[in-house]
mmCIF file of C-alpha atoms in Angstrom:
data_model
loop_
_atom_site.group_PDB
_atom_site.id
_atom_site.type_symbol
_atom_site.label_atom_id
_atom_site.label_comp_id
_atom_site.label_asym_id
_atom_site.label_seq_id
_atom_site.Cartn_x
_atom_site.Cartn_y
_atom_site.Cartn_z
ATOM 1 C CA MET W 1 153.094 -49.633 247.993
ATOM 2 C CA VAL W 2 151.884 -46.035 248.249
ATOM 3 C CA GLN W 3 148.610 -45.456 246.443
ATOM 4 C CA PRO W 4 148.529 -42.422 244.109
ATOM 5 C CA MET W 5 146.400 -39.515 245.292
ATOM 6 C CA GLU W 6 142.972 -39.265 243.716
ATOM 7 C CA LYS W 7 142.775 -36.359 241.247
ATOM 8 C CA ILE W 8 139.779 -34.183 242.060
ATOM 9 C CA ALA W 9 138.071 -31.294 240.266
ATOM 10 C CA LEU W 10 135.548 -29.036 241.995
ATOM 11 C CA PHE W 11 132.709 -27.427 240.041
ATOM 12 C CA ILE W 12 130.780 -24.818 242.046
ATOM 13 C CA ASP W 13 127.466 -23.450 240.779
ATOM 14 C CA GLY W 14 127.742 -20.181 242.702
ATOM 15 C CA ALA W 15 124.098 -19.087 242.772
ATOM 16 C CA ASN W 16 122.828 -22.572 243.578
ATOM 17 C CA LEU W 17 125.311 -23.051 246.426
ATOM 18 C CA TYR W 18 124.532 -19.595 247.822
ATOM 19 C CA SER W 19 120.793 -20.357 247.856
ATOM 20 C CA ALA W 20 121.376 -23.645 249.655
ATOM 21 C CA THR W 21 123.647 -22.241 252.356
ATOM 22 C CA LYS W 22 121.386 -19.221 252.837
ATOM 23 C CA SER W 23 118.459 -21.591 253.441
ATOM 24 C CA LEU W 24 120.612 -23.520 255.929
ATOM 25 C CA GLY W 25 121.699 -20.340 257.703
ATOM 26 C CA PHE W 26 125.467 -20.308 257.218
ATOM 27 C CA ASP W 27 128.156 -18.822 254.958
ATOM 28 C CA ILE W 28 130.836 -20.753 253.116
ATOM 29 C CA ASP W 29 134.474 -20.117 254.012
ATOM 30 C CA TYR W 30 136.038 -20.838 250.621
ATOM 31 C CA LYS W 31 139.536 -21.119 252.068
ATOM 32 C CA ARG W 32 138.332 -23.910 254.361
ATOM 33 C CA LEU W 33 136.345 -25.519 251.542
ATOM 34 C CA LEU W 34 139.436 -25.812 249.350
ATOM 35 C CA LYS W 35 141.510 -27.187 252.223
ATOM 36 C CA GLU W 36 138.811 -29.750 253.015
ATOM 37 C CA PHE W 37 138.953 -31.269 249.551
ATOM 38 C CA GLN W 38 142.729 -30.940 249.307
ATOM 39 C CA SER W 39 142.811 -33.225 252.344
ATOM 40 C CA ARG W 40 140.849 -35.809 250.357
ATOM 41 C CA GLY W 41 143.054 -35.861 247.259
ATOM 42 C CA TYR W 42 144.918 -33.724 244.730
ATOM 43 C CA VAL W 43 142.645 -30.876 243.639
ATOM 44 C CA LEU W 44 143.577 -30.321 240.015
ATOM 45 C CA ARG W 45 141.065 -27.494 239.468
ATOM 46 C CA ALA W 46 138.437 -25.666 241.506
ATOM 47 C CA PHE W 47 135.964 -23.787 239.316
ATOM 48 C CA TYR W 48 133.472 -21.169 240.529
ATOM 49 C CA TYR W 49 130.701 -20.138 238.119
ATOM 50 C CA THR W 50 128.492 -17.068 238.303
ATOM 51 C CA THR W 51 126.759 -14.513 236.121
ATOM 52 C CA LEU W 52 127.169 -10.766 236.687
ATOM 53 C CA VAL W 53 124.723 -7.945 236.055
ATOM 54 C CA GLU W 54 126.046 -5.676 233.327
ATOM 55 C CA ASP W 55 126.492 -1.930 233.838
ATOM 56 C CA ASN W 56 126.616 -2.259 237.613
ATOM 57 C CA GLU W 57 129.255 0.121 238.944
ATOM 58 C CA TYR W 58 129.584 -2.050 242.030
ATOM 59 C CA SER W 59 128.503 -5.629 242.529
ATOM 60 C CA SER W 60 128.307 -7.126 246.018
ATOM 61 C CA ILE W 61 129.851 -10.358 244.763
ATOM 62 C CA ARG W 62 133.000 -8.801 243.242
ATOM 63 C CA PRO W 63 135.088 -8.903 246.459
ATOM 64 C CA LEU W 64 134.426 -12.644 246.690
ATOM 65 C CA LEU W 65 135.294 -13.217 243.024
ATOM 66 C CA ASP W 66 138.529 -11.248 243.411
ATOM 67 C CA TRP W 67 139.488 -13.301 246.467
ATOM 68 C CA LEU W 68 138.698 -16.603 244.752
ATOM 69 C CA ASP W 69 140.693 -15.618 241.675
ATOM 70 C CA TYR W 70 143.770 -14.890 243.818
ATOM 71 C CA ASN W 71 143.477 -17.980 246.009
ATOM 72 C CA GLY W 72 143.381 -21.124 243.938
ATOM 73 C CA TYR W 73 140.007 -20.946 242.190
ATOM 74 C CA SER W 74 139.268 -20.556 238.490
ATOM 75 C CA VAL W 75 136.438 -18.021 238.296
ATOM 76 C CA VAL W 76 134.155 -18.226 235.257
ATOM 77 C CA THR W 77 131.650 -15.414 234.669
ATOM 78 C CA LYS W 78 129.370 -14.071 231.976
ATOM 79 C CA PRO W 79 126.850 -11.201 231.806
ATOM 80 C CA ALA W 80 123.346 -11.794 233.149
ATOM 81 C CA ARG W 81 120.239 -10.540 231.351
ATOM 82 C CA GLU W 82 117.926 -8.031 232.993
ATOM 83 C CA PHE W 83 114.239 -7.872 232.096
ATOM 84 C CA THR W 84 110.935 -6.556 233.459
ATOM 85 C CA ASP W 85 108.241 -9.102 234.270
ATOM 86 C CA SER W 86 104.488 -8.744 233.666
ATOM 87 C CA GLN W 87 104.078 -6.981 237.037
ATOM 88 C CA GLY W 88 106.709 -4.419 236.135
ATOM 89 C CA ARG W 89 109.312 -5.840 238.500
ATOM 90 C CA ARG W 90 113.001 -5.905 237.576
ATOM 91 C CA ARG W 91 114.328 -9.435 237.215
ATOM 92 C CA VAL W 92 117.726 -10.923 236.436
ATOM 93 C CA ARG W 93 118.155 -14.135 234.486
ATOM 94 C CA GLY W 94 121.281 -16.098 233.760
ATOM 95 C CA ASN W 95 122.934 -19.442 234.327
ATOM 96 C CA MET W 96 126.296 -21.051 233.718
ATOM 97 C CA ASP W 97 125.138 -24.593 232.953
ATOM 98 C CA ILE W 98 126.740 -24.763 229.490
ATOM 99 C CA GLU W 99 130.082 -23.371 230.640
ATOM 100 C CA LEU W 100 130.208 -25.775 233.580
ATOM 101 C CA ALA W 101 129.255 -28.759 231.423
ATOM 102 C CA VAL W 102 131.877 -27.971 228.761
ATOM 103 C CA ASN W 103 134.645 -27.616 231.357
ATOM 104 C CA ALA W 104 133.614 -30.844 233.093
ATOM 105 C CA MET W 105 133.684 -32.833 229.840
ATOM 106 C CA GLU W 106 137.075 -31.346 228.904
ATOM 107 C CA LEU W 107 138.575 -32.214 232.282
ATOM 108 C CA ALA W 108 137.017 -35.667 232.653
ATOM 109 C CA ALA W 109 139.969 -37.385 230.974
ATOM 110 C CA HIS W 110 142.373 -35.909 233.523
ATOM 111 C CA VAL W 111 140.655 -36.569 236.865
ATOM 112 C CA ASP W 112 139.366 -39.490 238.909
ATOM 113 C CA HIS W 113 136.635 -37.675 240.781
ATOM 114 C CA ILE W 114 134.423 -34.661 240.071
ATOM 115 C CA VAL W 115 132.662 -32.878 242.931
ATOM 116 C CA LEU W 116 129.658 -30.854 241.757
ATOM 117 C CA PHE W 117 128.295 -28.200 244.119
ATOM 118 C CA SER W 118 124.766 -27.895 242.791
ATOM 119 C CA GLY W 119 121.340 -29.440 243.198
ATOM 120 C CA ASP W 120 120.159 -28.522 239.692
ATOM 121 C CA GLY W 121 118.495 -31.508 238.026
ATOM 122 C CA ASP W 122 119.624 -30.244 234.606
ATOM 123 C CA PHE W 123 123.082 -31.608 235.455
ATOM 124 C CA ARG W 124 121.898 -35.234 235.605
ATOM 125 C CA SER W 125 122.824 -35.867 231.957
ATOM 126 C CA LEU W 126 126.258 -34.313 232.496
ATOM 127 C CA VAL W 127 126.891 -36.534 235.518
ATOM 128 C CA GLU W 128 125.883 -39.611 233.520
ATOM 129 C CA ALA W 129 128.169 -38.630 230.607
ATOM 130 C CA VAL W 130 131.146 -38.065 232.910
ATOM 131 C CA GLN W 131 130.525 -41.394 234.645
ATOM 132 C CA ARG W 132 130.650 -43.173 231.268
ATOM 133 C CA LYS W 133 134.217 -41.862 230.987
ATOM 134 C CA GLY W 134 135.108 -43.667 234.215
ATOM 135 C CA VAL W 135 134.993 -40.651 236.505
ATOM 136 C CA ARG W 136 133.320 -40.819 239.907
ATOM 137 C CA VAL W 137 130.915 -37.964 240.667
ATOM 138 C CA SER W 138 129.894 -36.616 244.068
ATOM 139 C CA VAL W 139 127.142 -34.017 244.348
ATOM 140 C CA VAL W 140 127.075 -31.481 247.198
ATOM 141 C CA SER W 141 123.720 -29.926 248.096
ATOM 142 C CA SER W 142 121.084 -30.426 250.778
ATOM 143 C CA VAL W 143 117.913 -32.301 251.593
ATOM 144 C CA ASN W 144 117.651 -30.414 254.894
ATOM 145 C CA THR W 145 115.816 -27.460 253.354
ATOM 146 C CA GLN W 146 112.133 -27.051 252.531
ATOM 147 C CA PRO W 147 111.858 -27.968 249.750
ATOM 148 C CA PRO W 148 115.104 -29.957 249.322
ATOM 149 C CA MET W 149 117.699 -28.077 247.255
ATOM 150 C CA ILE W 150 118.774 -31.150 245.290
ATOM 151 C CA ALA W 151 116.694 -32.646 242.503
ATOM 152 C CA ASP W 152 115.928 -36.303 243.123
ATOM 153 C CA GLU W 153 117.116 -37.382 239.663
ATOM 154 C CA LEU W 154 120.522 -35.750 240.222
ATOM 155 C CA ARG W 155 120.940 -37.347 243.637
ATOM 156 C CA ARG W 156 120.087 -40.788 242.212
ATOM 157 C CA GLN W 157 122.553 -40.413 239.335
ATOM 158 C CA ALA W 158 125.517 -39.328 241.476
ATOM 159 C CA ASP W 159 127.953 -41.889 242.868
ATOM 160 C CA ALA W 160 127.823 -40.107 246.212
ATOM 161 C CA PHE W 161 125.697 -37.378 247.767
ATOM 162 C CA ILE W 162 127.216 -35.040 250.364
ATOM 163 C CA ASP W 163 124.797 -32.933 252.394
ATOM 164 C CA LEU W 164 126.000 -29.416 253.164
ATOM 165 C CA VAL W 165 124.788 -29.898 256.724
ATOM 166 C CA ASP W 166 127.432 -32.597 257.172
ATOM 167 C CA LEU W 167 130.132 -30.272 255.789
ATOM 168 C CA GLN W 168 129.112 -27.165 257.716
ATOM 169 C CA ALA W 169 131.523 -27.661 260.629
ATOM 170 C CA ARG W 170 134.460 -28.002 258.218
ATOM 171 C CA ILE W 171 133.666 -25.425 255.517
ATOM 172 C CA GLY W 172 131.369 -22.938 257.265
ATOM 173 C CA ARG W 173 132.455 -19.463 258.265
ATOM 174 C CA ASP W 174 132.616 -18.536 261.931
ATOM 175 C CA PRO W 175 129.730 -16.030 262.292
ATOM 176 C CA ASN W 176 131.821 -14.038 264.785
ATOM 177 C CA GLU W 177 134.725 -13.638 262.379
ATOM 178 C CA ARG W 178 135.249 -10.099 261.169
ATOM 179 C CA THR W 179 136.180 -9.517 257.531
ATOM 180 C CA GLY W 180 137.274 -5.892 257.963
ATOM 181 C CA ARG W 181 138.404 -4.314 254.712
ATOM 182 C CA MET W 182 137.547 -7.415 252.748
ATOM 183 C CA SER W 183 134.258 -5.680 251.954
ATOM 184 C CA GLU W 184 136.322 -3.879 249.323
ATOM 185 C CA PRO W 185 137.899 -5.542 246.252
ATOM 186 C CA PRO W 186 141.700 -5.419 245.803
ATOM 187 C CA ARG W 187 142.865 -2.116 244.300
ATOM 188 C CA PHE W 188 146.031 -3.408 242.629
ATOM 189 C CA MET W 189 146.767 -6.436 240.481
ATOM 190 C CA GLU W 190 149.385 -7.808 242.857
ATOM 191 C CA ARG W 191 149.313 -11.473 243.842
ATOM 192 C CA ARG W 192 148.484 -10.814 247.469
ATOM 193 C CA SER W 193 146.289 -13.073 249.563
ATOM 194 C CA PRO W 194 143.840 -11.510 252.026
ATOM 195 C CA PRO W 195 143.691 -13.320 255.381
ATOM 196 C CA SER W 196 140.269 -14.786 254.659
ATOM 197 C CA PRO W 197 137.645 -14.606 251.911
ATOM 198 C CA PRO W 198 134.652 -12.299 252.258
ATOM 199 C CA ALA W 199 131.413 -13.944 253.269
ATOM 200 C CA GLY W 200 128.483 -14.248 250.931
ATOM 201 C CA GLY W 201 128.019 -15.371 247.398
ATOM 202 C CA ASP W 202 125.591 -14.879 244.555
ATOM 203 C CA GLU W 203 123.116 -12.640 246.354
ATOM 204 C CA GLU W 204 122.130 -10.871 243.146
ATOM 205 C CA LEU W 205 121.194 -13.995 241.230
ATOM 206 C CA ALA W 206 120.171 -16.427 243.940
ATOM 207 C CA ASP W 207 116.495 -16.244 242.958
ATOM 208 C CA ARG W 208 117.011 -16.924 239.299
#
């Protein structure tokens, strides 16, 4: 008897994942990442969460968001807040924890397995709540950074922990690969797929 494919949902905390891979010294190839998890089951949804600085004429992350939106990902954004700290330095603050948590709880009844790309300990309660609904949760982050990118309480709560170092060969971008015009966002709203996604991620908000 053929076993049904496991239904999987991916939840990517963009800024957190960018910080982890930057610390590890590689870029994510999001086309390869999606294919990797499609090989493990039926990917029902793949969410990518990030905040954007308002009033920026050009954001370095927009080409990536455009590519993701055209190539199988559900991109969720909201404006970030800018402020000046006590030393007069410009800072940006924003997170997508609530949006990610709401989507995960809504989707929990429809999937067997949630894969969370984040090391943020604030998600421990979410992981526990999803597990009570009978959903298995894997967390993707790294302990191979100094300090480790994953909070200990989140790693303990997860059903499985996947270190980014172990995924690098399968989801990392070839550093010699040229992206060419993919440094520019698409100019027309046609459903065209660029050959490969632009490198990078949440550079603007990685230090939040």
